[in-house]
Each structure stands twice: as structure tokens, then as C-alpha cells.
PDB file of C-alpha atoms in Angstrom:
ATOM      1  CA  MET A 968      22.901 -33.724  21.567  1.00 50.00           C
ATOM      2  CA  LYS A 969      24.544 -31.613  18.379  1.00 44.00           C
ATOM      3  CA  LYS A 970      21.305 -32.236  16.240  1.00 45.00           C
ATOM      4  CA  LYS A 971      19.453 -29.809  19.245  1.00 44.00           C
ATOM      5  CA  LEU A 972      22.323 -27.329  19.942  1.00 37.00           C
ATOM      6  CA  LEU A 973      22.716 -26.661  16.074  1.00 35.00           C
ATOM      7  CA  LEU A 974      18.988 -26.316  15.780  1.00 36.00           C
ATOM      8  CA  GLY A 975      18.573 -23.629  19.113  1.00 38.00           C
ATOM      9  CA  ILE A 976      21.590 -21.957  17.594  1.00 39.00           C
ATOM     10  CA  LEU A 977      19.514 -21.272  14.687  1.00 40.00           C
ATOM     11  CA  PHE A 978      16.004 -20.542  16.230  1.00 41.00           C
ATOM     12  CA  SER A 979      17.953 -18.142  18.361  1.00 39.00           C
ATOM     13  CA  VAL A 980      19.368 -16.371  14.613  1.00 39.00           C
ATOM     14  CA  SER A 981      15.895 -16.627  13.070  1.00 40.00           C
ATOM     15  CA  ILE A 982      14.915 -14.778  15.782  1.00 37.00           C
ATOM     16  CA  SER A 983      17.641 -12.407  16.443  1.00 41.00           C
ATOM     17  CA  PHE A 984      16.902 -11.712  12.443  1.00 42.00           C
ATOM     18  CA  HIS A 985      13.383 -11.037  12.861  1.00 44.00           C
ATOM     19  CA  ILE A 986      13.188  -8.869  16.222  1.00 44.00           C
ATOM     20  CA  LYS A 987      16.308  -6.638  14.188  1.00 52.00           C
ATOM     21  CA  ALA A 988      13.835  -6.484  11.251  1.00 58.00           C
ATOM     22  CA  GLN A 989      10.689  -5.745  13.653  1.00 70.00           C
ATOM     23  CA  ASP A 990      13.478  -3.159  15.666  1.00 81.00           C
ATOM     24  CA  PHE A 991      13.730  -1.038  12.410  1.00 82.00           C
ATOM     25  CA  LEU A 992      10.223  -1.346  11.505  1.00 84.00           C
ATOM     26  CA  GLN A 993       9.483  -0.218  14.409  1.00 89.00           C
ATOM     27  CA  LYS A 994      11.993   2.666  14.465  1.00 90.00           C
ATOM     28  CA  PHE A 995      11.109   3.728  10.762  1.00 89.00           C
ATOM     29  CA  GLU A 996       7.417   4.240  11.667  1.00 92.00           C
ATOM     30  CA  LYS A 997       7.861   6.239  14.633  1.00 93.00           C
ATOM     31  CA  GLU A 998      10.333   8.563  12.639  1.00 93.00           C
ATOM     32  CA  PHE A 999       8.257   9.471   9.752  1.00 92.00           C
ATOM     33  CA  CYS A1000       5.524   9.645  11.368  1.00 93.00           C
ATOM     34  CA  THR A1001       7.254  11.901  13.981  1.00 94.00           C
ATOM     35  CA  CYS A1002       8.235  13.818  10.426  1.00 93.00           C
ATOM     36  CA  LEU A1003       4.519  14.048   9.395  1.00 90.00           C
ATOM     37  CA  SER A1004       3.351  14.848  11.910  1.00 90.00           C
ATOM     38  CA  GLY A1005       5.410  18.500  11.947  1.00 88.00           C
ATOM     39  CA  LYS A1006       3.915  19.275   8.729  1.00 85.00           C
ATOM     40  CA  THR A1007       0.650  21.007   7.854  1.00 80.00           C
ATOM     41  CA  ASN A1008       0.047  19.974   4.472  1.00 81.00           C
ATOM     42  CA  TYR A1009       1.051  16.076   3.195  1.00 80.00           C
ATOM     43  CA  THR A1010       1.199  16.230  -0.912  1.00 82.00           C
ATOM     44  CA  ASP A1011       3.959  13.641  -1.968  1.00 82.00           C
ATOM     45  CA  GLU A1012       6.917  16.456  -1.521  1.00 88.00           C
ATOM     46  CA  THR A1013       5.828  15.988   2.464  1.00 88.00           C
ATOM     47  CA  PHE A1014       5.709  11.850   2.359  1.00 86.00           C
ATOM     48  CA  LYS A1015       9.076  12.061  -0.445  1.00 89.00           C
ATOM     49  CA  THR A1016      10.843  14.305   1.805  1.00 91.00           C
ATOM     50  CA  CYS A1017       9.683  12.401   4.965  1.00 92.00           C
ATOM     51  CA  SER A1018      10.654   9.301   3.728  1.00 89.00           C
ATOM     52  CA  TYR A1019      14.209  10.989   2.629  1.00 92.00           C
ATOM     53  CA  GLU A1020      14.703  12.137   5.734  1.00 93.00           C
ATOM     54  CA  VAL A1021      14.230   9.259   7.746  1.00 92.00           C
ATOM     55  CA  MET A1022      16.187   6.378   5.252  1.00 90.00           C
ATOM     56  CA  SER A1023      19.005   9.201   5.580  1.00 91.00           C
ATOM     57  CA  LYS A1024      18.792   9.354   9.075  1.00 91.00           C
ATOM     58  CA  LEU A1025      18.304   5.038   9.278  1.00 89.00           C
ATOM     59  CA  GLN A1026      20.724   4.054   6.828  1.00 88.00           C
ATOM     60  CA  LYS A1027      22.691   2.182   8.446  1.00 87.00           C
ATOM     61  CA  ASP A1028      19.447  -0.248  10.412  1.00 85.00           C
ATOM     62  CA  PHE A1029      18.052  -0.041   7.011  1.00 82.00           C
ATOM     63  CA  GLU A1030      21.248  -2.105   5.663  1.00 82.00           C
ATOM     64  CA  ASN A1031      21.671  -4.088   8.523  1.00 80.00           C
ATOM     65  CA  PHE A1032      17.233  -4.569   8.112  1.00 77.00           C
ATOM     66  CA  HIS A1033      17.997  -6.212   4.352  1.00 74.00           C
ATOM     67  CA  ASN A1034      21.201  -8.435   5.125  1.00 76.00           C
ATOM     68  CA  SER A1035      19.416  -9.897   7.286  1.00 70.00           C
ATOM     69  CA  THR A1036      16.314 -11.297   6.361  1.00 62.00           C
ATOM     70  CA  ALA A1037      15.454 -12.816   4.293  1.00 58.00           C
ATOM     71  CA  ASN A1038      14.538 -12.048  -0.076  1.00 48.00           C
ATOM     72  CA  LYS A1039      10.671 -12.664   0.890  1.00 56.00           C
ATOM     73  CA  ASN A1040      10.730 -10.725   4.280  1.00 62.00           C
ATOM     74  CA  ARG A1041      12.663  -7.463   1.339  1.00 61.00           C
ATOM     75  CA  ASN A1042      10.361  -8.389  -0.998  1.00 64.00           C
ATOM     76  CA  ASP A1043       7.316  -7.873   1.590  1.00 76.00           C
ATOM     77  CA  PHE A1044       9.279  -5.083   3.439  1.00 76.00           C
ATOM     78  CA  MET A1045       7.109  -1.813   2.251  1.00 79.00           C
ATOM     79  CA  LYS A1046       3.317  -3.572   2.420  1.00 83.00           C
ATOM     80  CA  ASP A1047       4.076  -4.318   5.577  1.00 83.00           C
ATOM     81  CA  LEU A1048       5.103  -0.868   6.372  1.00 85.00           C
ATOM     82  CA  MET A1049       2.421   0.843   4.665  1.00 87.00           C
ATOM     83  CA  ILE A1050       0.078  -1.912   7.205  1.00 90.00           C
ATOM     84  CA  ARG A1051       2.214   0.013  10.351  1.00 90.00           C
ATOM     85  CA  LEU A1052       1.327   3.868   8.668  1.00 92.00           C
ATOM     86  CA  ILE A1053      -1.988   3.228   7.688  1.00 92.00           C
ATOM     87  CA  ASN A1054      -2.180   1.877  11.436  1.00 94.00           C
ATOM     88  CA  ASN A1055       0.016   3.278  14.208  1.00 94.00           C
ATOM     89  CA  CYS A1056       0.594   7.125  11.706  1.00 93.00           C
ATOM     90  CA  ASP A1057      -2.500   9.836  11.292  1.00 92.00           C
ATOM     91  CA  PRO A1058      -1.465  11.733   9.227  1.00 90.00           C
ATOM     92  CA  PHE A1059       0.056   8.671   7.369  1.00 89.00           C
ATOM     93  CA  TYR A1060      -3.508   7.447   6.971  1.00 91.00           C
ATOM     94  CA  ILE A1061      -5.174  10.623   6.649  1.00 89.00           C
ATOM     95  CA  HIS A1062      -3.239  11.031   2.860  1.00 87.00           C
ATOM     96  CA  MET A1063      -4.128   7.133   2.296  1.00 88.00           C
ATOM     97  CA  ALA A1064      -7.630   8.056   3.093  1.00 91.00           C
ATOM     98  CA  ASP A1065      -7.474  11.436   1.067  1.00 89.00           C
ATOM     99  CA  LEU A1066      -6.352   9.787  -2.481  1.00 88.00           C
ATOM    100  CA  LYS A1067      -8.808   7.151  -2.028  1.00 92.00           C
ATOM    101  CA  LYS A1068     -11.723  10.097  -2.190  1.00 94.00           C
ATOM    102  CA  THR A1069      -9.929  11.860  -5.228  1.00 93.00           C
ATOM    103  CA  GLY A1070      -9.001   9.034  -7.124  1.00 93.00           C
ATOM    104  CA  MET A1071     -12.521   7.370  -6.193  1.00 93.00           C
ATOM    105  CA  ASP A1072     -14.810  11.334  -6.751  1.00 94.00           C
ATOM    106  CA  LYS A1073     -11.970  11.197 -10.009  1.00 94.00           C
ATOM    107  CA  PHE A1074     -12.907   7.815 -10.853  1.00 92.00           C
ATOM    108  CA  ARG A1075     -17.007   8.883 -10.646  1.00 93.00           C
ATOM    109  CA  ASN A1076     -16.637  12.346 -12.772  1.00 94.00           C
ATOM    110  CA  ASP A1077     -15.616  10.732 -15.206  1.00 93.00           C
ATOM    111  CA  TYR A1078     -18.971   8.139 -15.425  1.00 93.00           C
ATOM    112  CA  LYS A1079     -20.775  10.989 -14.921  1.00 92.00           C
ATOM    113  CA  GLU A1080     -21.993  12.516 -17.907  1.00 91.00           C
ATOM    114  CA  ILE A1081     -21.712   8.893 -20.395  1.00 93.00           C
ATOM    115  CA  SER A1082     -24.689   6.807 -20.125  1.00 94.00           C
ATOM    116  CA  ILE A1083     -25.245   2.796 -19.664  1.00 95.00           C
ATOM    117  CA  ASP A1084     -26.684   2.266 -22.721  1.00 96.00           C
ATOM    118  CA  SER A1085     -24.175   3.701 -24.420  1.00 96.00           C
ATOM    119  CA  LEU A1086     -22.035   1.859 -23.072  1.00 95.00           C
ATOM    120  CA  LYS A1087     -23.713  -0.943 -23.827  1.00 96.00           C
ATOM    121  CA  ASN A1088     -24.198  -0.819 -27.475  1.00 96.00           C
ATOM    122  CA  LYS A1089     -20.057   0.440 -27.650  1.00 96.00           C
ATOM    123  CA  PHE A1090     -20.057  -3.133 -26.240  1.00 96.00           C
ATOM    124  CA  THR A1091     -22.532  -5.199 -28.794  1.00 96.00           C
ATOM    125  CA  GLU A1092     -20.380  -3.283 -31.831  1.00 97.00           C
ATOM    126  CA  THR A1093     -17.213  -4.186 -30.207  1.00 96.00           C
ATOM    127  CA  LYS A1094     -17.727  -7.180 -28.406  1.00 96.00           C
ATOM    128  CA  LEU A1095     -13.917  -5.999 -26.710  1.00 95.00           C
ATOM    129  CA  LEU A1096     -13.358  -7.356 -23.139  1.00 95.00           C
ATOM    130  CA  ALA A1097     -12.571  -3.633 -22.517  1.00 95.00           C
ATOM    131  CA  ASP A1098     -16.013  -2.170 -23.225  1.00 95.00           C
ATOM    132  CA  TYR A1099     -17.352  -4.858 -21.504  1.00 96.00           C
ATOM    133  CA  TRP A1100     -15.153  -3.771 -18.476  1.00 95.00           C
ATOM    134  CA  GLU A1101     -16.326   0.297 -18.972  1.00 95.00           C
ATOM    135  CA  ILE A1102     -20.192  -1.359 -18.444  1.00 95.00           C
ATOM    136  CA  ALA A1103     -19.338  -2.222 -14.529  1.00 95.00           C
ATOM    137  CA  ASN A1104     -17.145   0.412 -14.772  1.00 95.00           C
ATOM    138  CA  TRP A1105     -20.048   2.426 -14.981  1.00 96.00           C
ATOM    139  CA  TYR A1106     -22.001   0.491 -12.600  1.00 95.00           C
ATOM    140  CA  PHE A1107     -19.902   0.870  -9.568  1.00 94.00           C
ATOM    141  CA  ALA A1108     -19.757   4.512 -10.180  1.00 94.00           C
ATOM    142  CA  HIS A1109     -23.191   4.888  -9.758  1.00 94.00           C
ATOM    143  CA  ASN A1110     -22.975   3.166  -6.882  1.00 93.00           C
ATOM    144  CA  GLU A1111     -24.650  -0.732  -8.352  1.00 95.00           C
ATOM    145  CA  ASN A1112     -22.108  -2.472  -6.766  1.00 93.00           C
ATOM    146  CA  GLU A1113     -23.510  -6.217  -6.855  1.00 95.00           C
ATOM    147  CA  GLN A1114     -23.875  -5.792 -10.775  1.00 94.00           C
ATOM    148  CA  ALA A1115     -20.078  -4.176 -11.334  1.00 93.00           C
ATOM    149  CA  GLU A1116     -19.346  -7.338  -9.122  1.00 94.00           C
ATOM    150  CA  ARG A1117     -20.754  -9.740 -11.299  1.00 94.00           C
ATOM    151  CA  MET A1118     -19.841  -8.121 -14.434  1.00 92.00           C
ATOM    152  CA  TYR A1119     -15.975  -7.665 -12.480  1.00 90.00           C
ATOM    153  CA  LYS A1120     -16.170 -12.046 -11.546  1.00 88.00           C
TER     154      LYS A1120
END
């Protein structure tokens, strides 16, 4: 009987901590998205400003979250938060999609003027892994994804 009672108490405490963690994540997500929604230009500075404002406002909740969650949950905090924001906050999703597009455009532009033959010749001469990856990157930048994937493996 004592064993069942102890297990019940531990289970209740565990559930309570999980609920508090979810409450904090929901509050942070809502406040952060509300802050972003009030802005018109989504820059890194906008995100820093909103992060600071929301963290200042939810400082006590954040401390409670960190005091009541296991280390694994603490380590996954940013990953979990990013997933929630991407799925539930349109301004955040738009910013992340723009960052991805900008990064891919730059990546593709970097390989625009380079020929695959010159990269292959360089690798033949050096046999360096970095030069091999350059060939794979060239294929990826030119949307030859199957060839790139084979090389990345």
C-alpha cells in the first residue's frame, strides 16, 4: 500500500512539473508571437527585442520552469520552443522561411560561376575530403539532389 501511495505521489509530482513546463512554453509562445505580430519588419534585432521583452516579463515563470524540469527538458527547451513557434506563430515561420531562402540563394550563388569539372580536377589532385564535399555541394546547389545525396553519404 505504501509503495502504491509513494508511486502515486511521484507520478502526481511528475505530471505537475510537466504541466508547469507546458504552461511556460505556451505563455512564452503566445507572448513572443504577440510581440512579433506587432512588428512590421522581421529582422534579427526584432527577434532579440521581443525575446528580451518576453523573458523580462516571464522571468519568474522561466525560473520556475528551469527549477522544475529535468536536465533533458532544459536542454531541449530551445528545440521545443522553435518547433512550437514554427508551427504556431506565422511571423516566426515567415522569418525562418526567409532566412532559409536567403541562405539557399547565397549558397547557390556561391557555386554559380564554378564548373563541376574544375572541382573534380581539384579533388583528383588533392584527394582532400573538403574538396570532395565541394563537389557534393555543387550538385546540391544545381538541384542535382540525387547525385549530391550519394556523395554526402
